[in-house]
Short mmCIF file of C-alpha atoms in Angstrom, two decimals:
data_model
loop_
_atom_site.label_atom_id
_atom_site.label_comp_id
_atom_site.label_asym_id
_atom_site.label_seq_id
_atom_site.Cartn_x
_atom_site.Cartn_y
_atom_site.Cartn_z
CA MET A 24 21.09 -22.43 -12.09
CA HIS A 25 22.97 -23.29 -8.58
CA ARG A 26 24.57 -21.30 -6.93
CA HIS A 27 27.43 -22.30 -6.15
CA LEU A 28 27.96 -22.29 -9.67
CA PHE A 29 26.67 -18.95 -10.25
CA LEU A 30 29.52 -17.81 -7.51
CA ALA A 31 32.05 -20.04 -9.38
CA GLN A 32 31.50 -18.68 -12.70
CA ARG A 33 31.44 -15.00 -11.41
CA PHE A 34 34.77 -15.47 -10.06
CA SER A 35 36.20 -17.01 -12.20
CA ALA A 36 35.57 -13.95 -14.75
CA LEU A 37 37.08 -11.92 -12.77
CA LEU A 38 39.61 -13.85 -13.08
CA LEU A 39 39.40 -14.04 -16.42
CA ALA A 40 38.91 -11.18 -17.37
CA PRO A 41 42.64 -9.25 -16.38
CA LEU A 42 44.40 -12.32 -17.97
CA VAL A 43 42.61 -12.34 -21.23
CA LEU A 44 43.45 -8.72 -21.69
CA ALA A 45 46.87 -9.37 -20.45
CA HIS A 46 47.70 -12.94 -22.45
CA ILE A 47 46.45 -10.51 -25.78
CA ALA A 48 48.52 -7.60 -24.91
CA LEU A 49 51.44 -10.84 -24.99
CA ILE A 50 50.31 -11.81 -28.30
CA ILE A 51 50.77 -8.22 -30.23
CA ILE A 52 54.09 -7.77 -27.91
CA ALA A 53 55.66 -10.93 -29.13
CA VAL A 54 54.47 -10.25 -32.72
CA ARG A 55 55.76 -6.91 -32.98
CA HIS A 56 59.31 -7.62 -31.39
CA GLY A 57 59.20 -10.25 -33.94
CA LEU A 58 60.15 -13.67 -30.97
CA THR A 59 60.71 -16.38 -32.59
CA ALA A 60 59.68 -19.58 -31.08
CA GLU A 61 62.76 -20.50 -28.70
CA GLU A 62 63.04 -16.75 -27.53
CA ILE A 63 59.97 -17.11 -26.45
CA LEU A 64 60.46 -20.91 -24.99
CA SER A 65 64.14 -19.67 -23.51
CA ARG A 66 61.66 -16.81 -21.23
CA THR A 67 59.31 -18.81 -19.98
CA ARG A 68 60.74 -22.83 -19.91
CA GLY A 69 61.89 -22.30 -16.31
CA SER A 70 59.45 -18.87 -14.80
CA VAL A 71 57.02 -20.22 -12.28
CA VAL A 72 55.69 -16.78 -12.78
CA TRP A 73 54.24 -18.01 -16.38
CA ALA A 74 53.53 -20.99 -14.76
CA VAL A 75 51.25 -19.22 -12.74
CA PHE A 76 50.10 -17.12 -14.86
CA TYR A 77 48.67 -19.27 -17.93
CA GLY A 78 48.62 -22.71 -14.70
CA GLY A 79 45.39 -19.75 -13.32
CA PHE A 80 43.94 -19.29 -16.82
CA VAL A 81 43.78 -22.56 -17.84
CA ILE A 82 41.75 -24.05 -14.93
CA ALA A 83 39.20 -20.33 -14.71
CA ALA A 84 38.62 -21.39 -18.96
CA ALA A 85 38.17 -25.12 -16.97
CA ILE A 86 35.52 -23.32 -14.49
CA HIS A 87 34.33 -20.76 -16.43
CA ALA A 88 33.20 -21.88 -20.30
CA PRO A 89 31.72 -25.02 -18.42
CA ILE A 90 28.88 -23.53 -16.61
CA GLY A 91 28.32 -21.19 -19.73
CA ILE A 92 27.93 -24.22 -22.21
CA ARG A 93 25.81 -26.19 -18.78
CA THR A 94 23.03 -23.86 -19.43
CA ILE A 95 22.69 -22.58 -22.74
CA LEU A 96 22.42 -26.88 -23.47
CA ASN A 97 19.61 -26.59 -20.93
CA GLU A 98 18.34 -23.73 -22.20
CA TRP A 99 18.16 -24.35 -26.14
CA THR A 100 18.94 -28.11 -26.29
CA PRO A 101 16.02 -31.01 -24.86
CA LEU A 102 18.42 -32.89 -23.08
CA ASN A 103 17.88 -34.20 -19.68
CA GLY A 104 19.67 -32.65 -16.74
CA ASN A 105 22.18 -35.41 -15.79
CA ILE A 106 23.60 -35.55 -19.36
CA ILE A 107 24.09 -31.86 -19.78
CA ASN A 108 25.92 -32.28 -16.04
CA ALA A 109 28.33 -34.85 -17.22
CA PHE A 110 28.94 -33.46 -20.40
CA ALA A 111 29.83 -29.45 -18.90
CA ILE A 112 32.29 -32.55 -16.27
CA ALA A 113 33.79 -33.68 -19.74
CA PHE A 114 34.16 -30.43 -21.29
CA ALA A 115 35.83 -29.07 -18.02
CA LEU A 116 38.09 -31.80 -17.78
CA VAL A 117 39.36 -31.99 -21.27
CA VAL A 118 40.19 -27.34 -21.62
CA LEU A 119 41.63 -27.83 -18.00
CA VAL A 120 43.93 -31.30 -19.39
CA LEU A 121 44.29 -29.37 -23.12
CA GLY A 122 45.30 -26.78 -21.38
CA LEU A 123 47.82 -28.14 -18.63
CA ARG A 124 49.43 -30.30 -21.20
CA ALA A 125 50.18 -27.15 -22.92
CA VAL A 126 50.73 -24.83 -19.45
CA ILE A 127 53.44 -27.97 -18.86
CA ALA A 128 55.11 -28.04 -22.44
CA VAL A 129 56.04 -24.26 -21.87
CA THR A 130 57.59 -23.78 -18.72
CA VAL A 131 58.83 -26.54 -17.14
CA VAL A 132 62.71 -27.71 -18.52
CA THR A 133 62.47 -31.02 -20.33
CA GLY A 134 65.49 -32.77 -21.09
CA MET B 19 -18.04 16.14 -40.34
CA ASN B 20 -16.27 16.79 -36.89
CA LEU B 21 -13.65 14.49 -36.13
CA GLU B 22 -15.16 11.94 -34.39
CA ALA B 23 -17.27 10.96 -36.93
CA ALA B 24 -14.01 10.92 -39.52
CA ALA B 25 -12.33 8.80 -36.73
CA GLN B 26 -15.20 6.47 -36.69
CA SER B 27 -15.69 6.39 -40.71
CA VAL B 28 -11.93 4.20 -40.62
CA ASN B 29 -12.28 0.71 -39.93
CA LEU B 30 -9.43 -0.86 -38.09
CA HIS B 31 -8.86 -4.65 -38.78
CA VAL B 32 -8.42 -6.72 -36.39
CA LYS B 33 -6.40 -10.18 -35.80
CA ILE B 34 -7.48 -11.92 -32.76
CA TRP B 35 -6.16 -15.29 -32.04
CA ARG B 36 -9.15 -17.95 -31.69
CA GLY B 37 -8.95 -21.53 -30.10
CA LYS B 38 -6.36 -23.09 -28.11
CA ASP B 39 -3.05 -23.39 -29.52
CA ASP B 40 -4.01 -25.39 -32.89
CA GLY B 41 -5.90 -22.54 -33.45
CA GLY B 42 -5.64 -19.24 -35.38
CA LEU B 43 -6.11 -15.90 -36.47
CA GLN B 44 -9.54 -14.55 -36.97
CA SER B 45 -10.03 -11.31 -38.71
CA TYR B 46 -12.75 -8.86 -37.90
CA GLU B 47 -13.44 -5.31 -38.80
CA VAL B 48 -14.08 -3.22 -36.45
CA PRO B 49 -15.40 0.68 -36.60
CA MET B 50 -11.60 3.09 -34.56
CA ARG B 51 -12.65 6.11 -31.90
CA ASP B 52 -11.28 8.14 -29.76
CA ASN B 53 -9.44 7.10 -26.55
CA GLN B 54 -10.16 3.27 -28.04
CA THR B 55 -8.49 0.76 -25.95
CA VAL B 56 -7.99 -2.48 -26.95
CA LEU B 57 -9.69 -3.96 -24.32
CA ASP B 58 -12.58 -2.05 -26.01
CA ILE B 59 -11.52 -3.03 -29.55
CA ILE B 60 -11.90 -6.66 -27.78
CA THR B 61 -14.97 -5.80 -25.91
CA GLU B 62 -16.83 -4.53 -29.54
CA VAL B 63 -16.02 -7.75 -31.58
CA GLN B 64 -17.44 -9.75 -28.65
CA ARG B 65 -20.61 -7.99 -28.40
CA ARG B 66 -21.45 -7.05 -32.78
CA HIS B 67 -19.00 -10.44 -34.30
CA GLU B 68 -18.31 -13.00 -32.32
CA PRO B 69 -20.17 -13.99 -29.04
CA ALA B 70 -18.24 -17.14 -28.38
CA LEU B 71 -14.76 -15.42 -27.68
CA ALA B 72 -13.28 -15.45 -24.51
CA TYR B 73 -10.96 -13.03 -22.55
CA ARG B 74 -10.01 -12.15 -19.06
CA PHE B 75 -11.01 -8.64 -17.65
CA ALA B 76 -12.17 -7.13 -14.96
CA CYS B 77 -11.31 -3.60 -13.62
CA ARG B 78 -10.29 -1.81 -16.61
CA VAL B 79 -8.88 0.80 -14.84
CA GLY B 80 -5.48 -0.61 -15.16
CA VAL B 81 -5.44 -2.28 -11.35
CA CYS B 82 -6.31 -5.46 -11.17
CA GLY B 83 -3.80 -7.07 -13.98
CA SER B 84 -6.17 -9.79 -15.57
CA CYS B 85 -5.92 -8.22 -19.14
CA ALA B 86 -3.10 -8.86 -20.69
CA MET B 87 -2.58 -10.16 -23.85
CA THR B 88 0.19 -9.97 -27.20
CA VAL B 89 -1.23 -6.77 -29.29
CA ASN B 90 1.12 -6.88 -32.17
CA GLY B 91 3.32 -9.08 -31.11
CA LYS B 92 4.16 -7.40 -27.93
CA PRO B 93 3.34 -7.97 -23.98
CA ARG B 94 0.98 -5.45 -23.09
CA TRP B 95 -1.93 -4.66 -20.67
CA THR B 96 -5.34 -3.33 -22.93
CA CYS B 97 -7.05 -2.11 -21.16
CA ARG B 98 -4.17 0.77 -20.41
CA THR B 99 -3.36 0.33 -23.91
CA HIS B 100 -4.77 2.99 -26.42
CA VAL B 101 -5.51 1.80 -29.90
CA LYS B 102 -3.60 4.86 -31.83
CA ALA B 103 -0.64 4.66 -29.87
CA VAL B 104 -0.03 0.63 -31.35
CA VAL B 105 -1.53 0.86 -34.57
CA GLY B 106 0.84 4.00 -34.97
CA LYS B 107 3.64 2.30 -34.60
CA THR B 108 3.66 -0.84 -36.25
CA ASN B 109 2.10 0.79 -39.45
CA SER B 110 2.84 2.99 -42.61
CA LEU B 111 0.51 6.25 -43.55
CA LEU B 112 -0.80 3.86 -46.41
CA ALA B 113 -1.48 0.84 -44.78
CA ALA B 114 -4.83 0.43 -43.38
CA PRO B 115 -4.32 0.52 -39.58
CA ALA B 116 -4.67 -3.39 -38.02
CA ILE B 117 -3.82 -5.09 -34.61
CA THR B 118 -2.86 -8.05 -34.07
CA ILE B 119 -4.54 -9.36 -30.67
CA GLU B 120 -2.74 -13.08 -29.04
CA PRO B 121 -2.66 -14.42 -25.68
CA LEU B 122 0.41 -14.52 -23.41
CA ARG B 123 3.28 -15.75 -24.95
CA ASN B 124 5.12 -18.75 -21.59
CA LEU B 125 1.89 -20.12 -20.86
CA PRO B 126 -0.92 -22.35 -20.98
CA ARG B 127 -3.62 -21.45 -23.31
CA ILE B 128 -6.85 -21.80 -22.42
CA LYS B 129 -9.31 -21.57 -25.09
CA ASP B 130 -8.84 -17.65 -27.03
CA LEU B 131 -6.70 -15.43 -25.45
CA VAL B 132 -7.28 -16.90 -21.80
CA CYS B 133 -4.22 -17.95 -20.09
CA ASP B 134 -3.72 -20.67 -17.77
CA LEU B 135 -1.78 -18.16 -15.00
CA THR B 136 -1.70 -21.60 -12.29
CA PRO B 137 3.19 -21.55 -13.41
CA PHE B 138 3.08 -18.10 -13.11
CA PHE B 139 1.37 -17.85 -9.23
CA ASP B 140 2.84 -21.82 -8.41
CA LYS B 141 6.44 -19.97 -9.14
CA TRP B 142 5.53 -16.89 -6.56
CA GLN B 143 4.93 -19.40 -4.24
CA ARG B 144 8.06 -21.29 -5.06
CA ALA B 145 10.23 -18.95 -4.62
CA GLY B 146 9.76 -18.24 -1.43
CA GLY B 147 5.86 -15.12 -2.59
CA LYS B 148 4.55 -15.18 1.15
CA PHE B 149 4.77 -12.90 3.78
CA THR B 150 5.61 -14.33 7.28
CA GLY B 151 4.88 -11.91 10.40
CA THR B 152 7.45 -11.28 13.63
CA ALA B 153 4.61 -9.97 15.37
CA THR B 154 1.04 -11.11 16.39
CA ARG B 155 -1.97 -8.27 16.62
CA ARG B 156 -1.45 -7.95 20.08
CA ASP B 157 1.96 -6.55 19.44
CA PRO B 158 2.09 -2.76 18.39
CA ALA B 159 2.09 -1.72 14.95
CA ARG B 160 6.31 -1.79 14.50
CA ARG B 161 7.87 1.68 13.28
CA ILE B 162 9.67 1.36 9.56
CA ASP B 163 11.41 4.94 8.41
CA PRO B 164 10.59 4.77 5.09
CA GLN B 165 13.98 6.79 4.56
CA ASN B 166 16.49 3.60 5.81
CA ASP B 167 17.65 1.87 2.35
CA ALA B 168 15.80 -1.03 2.27
CA ARG B 169 12.18 -0.16 2.90
CA ARG B 170 12.59 2.30 0.19
CA ALA B 171 14.50 -0.62 -2.52
CA ALA B 172 11.07 -2.67 -0.95
CA ASN B 173 8.70 0.68 -2.46
CA ALA B 174 9.69 0.17 -5.30
CA ALA B 175 9.27 -2.78 -6.61
CA ILE B 176 6.09 -3.65 -4.33
CA GLU B 177 3.14 -1.40 -6.30
CA CYS B 178 3.05 -5.04 -8.92
CA ILE B 179 -0.48 -6.33 -10.45
CA ASN B 180 0.38 -9.62 -11.13
CA CYS B 181 -0.56 -9.06 -15.36
CA ALA B 182 2.03 -11.53 -15.98
CA VAL B 183 3.30 -9.44 -19.00
CA CYS B 184 6.98 -9.40 -17.43
CA TYR B 185 6.25 -13.26 -17.36
CA SER B 186 5.18 -12.66 -20.98
CA ALA B 187 8.50 -10.99 -22.06
CA CYS B 188 11.19 -12.33 -20.58
CA ASP B 189 12.88 -15.02 -23.49
CA VAL B 190 14.34 -17.05 -20.54
CA VAL B 191 10.83 -18.49 -19.20
CA ALA B 192 10.93 -19.43 -22.10
CA TRP B 193 13.82 -21.30 -22.53
CA ASP B 194 13.47 -22.35 -19.28
CA ALA B 195 10.52 -24.25 -17.68
CA ASN B 196 11.97 -24.45 -14.15
CA TYR B 197 12.85 -19.92 -14.45
CA LEU B 198 10.60 -18.67 -12.00
CA GLY B 199 10.54 -15.12 -13.95
CA PRO B 200 11.01 -11.78 -13.41
CA ALA B 201 7.75 -11.12 -11.33
CA ALA B 202 7.55 -14.35 -8.40
CA LEU B 203 11.45 -13.04 -8.50
CA ASN B 204 10.26 -8.99 -7.51
CA ARG B 205 8.23 -10.38 -4.71
CA THR B 206 11.22 -11.76 -3.07
CA TRP B 207 13.17 -9.37 -3.60
CA THR B 208 10.74 -6.81 -1.77
CA LEU B 209 10.27 -9.97 0.59
CA ILE B 210 13.95 -10.11 1.43
CA ASN B 211 13.80 -6.15 2.54
CA ASP B 212 11.46 -5.97 4.48
CA LYS B 213 11.61 -6.00 8.09
CA ARG B 214 8.75 -6.76 9.27
CA HIS B 215 8.88 -10.40 7.62
CA ALA B 216 9.80 -13.51 8.83
CA GLU B 217 11.95 -15.61 7.15
CA GLN B 218 14.07 -13.39 5.56
CA SER B 219 16.62 -16.58 4.76
CA THR B 220 14.80 -18.51 3.97
CA THR B 221 13.34 -16.26 1.15
CA LEU B 222 16.88 -15.40 -0.08
CA GLU B 223 17.30 -19.19 0.11
CA LYS B 224 14.80 -19.42 -2.39
CA ALA B 225 15.57 -17.16 -4.58
CA LEU B 226 19.06 -18.25 -5.47
CA ALA B 227 18.05 -22.24 -5.86
CA ALA B 228 18.14 -23.67 -9.13
CA GLY B 229 16.46 -21.88 -11.51
CA GLY B 230 16.24 -18.02 -9.48
CA CYS B 231 18.05 -15.08 -10.01
CA THR B 232 21.25 -16.67 -11.05
CA SER B 233 19.69 -18.48 -14.14
CA CYS B 234 18.43 -14.66 -16.01
CA HIS B 235 20.44 -13.08 -18.26
CA SER B 236 19.32 -8.98 -17.90
CA GLN B 237 17.85 -8.73 -20.81
CA GLY B 238 15.95 -6.11 -19.24
CA ASN B 239 13.03 -7.75 -21.25
CA CYS B 240 10.59 -6.91 -18.54
CA THR B 241 11.71 -3.77 -17.30
CA ARG B 242 10.69 -2.87 -20.69
CA SER B 243 7.37 -4.02 -21.09
CA CYS B 244 6.34 -3.97 -17.09
CA PRO B 245 3.49 -1.32 -17.96
CA VAL B 246 3.15 0.15 -13.82
CA GLU B 247 6.85 1.05 -15.21
CA LEU B 248 8.60 -0.93 -12.15
CA SER B 249 11.82 -2.88 -12.89
CA PRO B 250 12.17 -6.18 -12.33
CA ALA B 251 15.67 -6.32 -13.63
CA GLU B 252 16.75 -4.38 -11.12
CA SER B 253 15.08 -6.03 -8.60
CA ILE B 254 16.63 -9.54 -9.83
CA ALA B 255 20.78 -7.97 -10.00
CA GLY B 256 19.79 -7.06 -5.97
CA LEU B 257 19.00 -10.81 -5.18
CA LYS B 258 22.39 -11.23 -7.63
CA ARG B 259 24.10 -8.94 -4.81
CA ALA B 260 22.85 -10.72 -2.26
CA ALA B 261 24.19 -13.58 -4.08
CA PHE B 262 27.63 -12.66 -2.93
CA PHE B 263 27.06 -10.10 0.28
CA GLY B 264 24.18 -11.82 2.26
CA LEU B 265 20.73 -10.19 3.06
CA PRO B 266 20.62 -6.85 2.13
CA ARG B 267 20.31 -4.54 5.96
CA THR B 268 17.21 -3.82 6.80
CA ARG B 269 16.93 -1.71 9.72
#
């Protein structure tokens, strides 16, 4: 693994660790308090804090996961390095686009 | 019957790898003796049963690092591995004592128990494992404080005997042929902690390049199997720290 990928993976992990814990805590709180989808959306829509929180989550995941997948493919498959890199970049874009689409859906006020 | 005679009356069932990649295990019977090493067994097989058996050794006292092989599935220095220690751990009391000896993993095989160590030593060079001095022979010897943190880090890792046991034990080497391996990276760690080395930055760059220390999964098989009880895993962790914070302070 190249040094810049190593550093990117470590820094994204540093960001993901608290974000994942906060995300799990939020799920538990929301379920235990019996919040409905409307109640959750009423709190997240228009909120810059939630947009930054989940936007950061998605960006960190889109950096972290493809680097790991690249390593796994490199070690466990006979695929050529260029194919592996192309797959990792495509995977990063999929995570980024799907993730940001979801963040926009729950934080941006529509209509 | 005295104890030695009793021990000699027990035969050890020895399986040894013969041939190259497409070879197989062959069985031999060797009497068990007191203070018998795995290397003693191989020598006895070669002298009494199989004169064409190829194996490599030199010093027989754990200094040269030539005699490493896979013993009962684990890489070991055979000259300092006692048969009783290995057999006792792998066989029940009821089964006949047995031992399986194969060449090292992760290295091209030449014949029987002999591997080609060229890729192993090529990676030492690729990792920047060559010392480059900062002084000439006309300069006075530099004083090195033995209590300096960097010097202590280098000292802790410096006694490598180049036996390739860690290289054979490492799963990342098995998965990624480009990975430099624990021994070469352990060597670069000693060099970047040595203030007499002129090319510390270049050496660190090589250790951080693709296939270098960042490929390590920190499984620790290297440290666990090192016959001279070094910790290549700790050295590699030091190199990873250097990826964030730069060269250790050697002055």
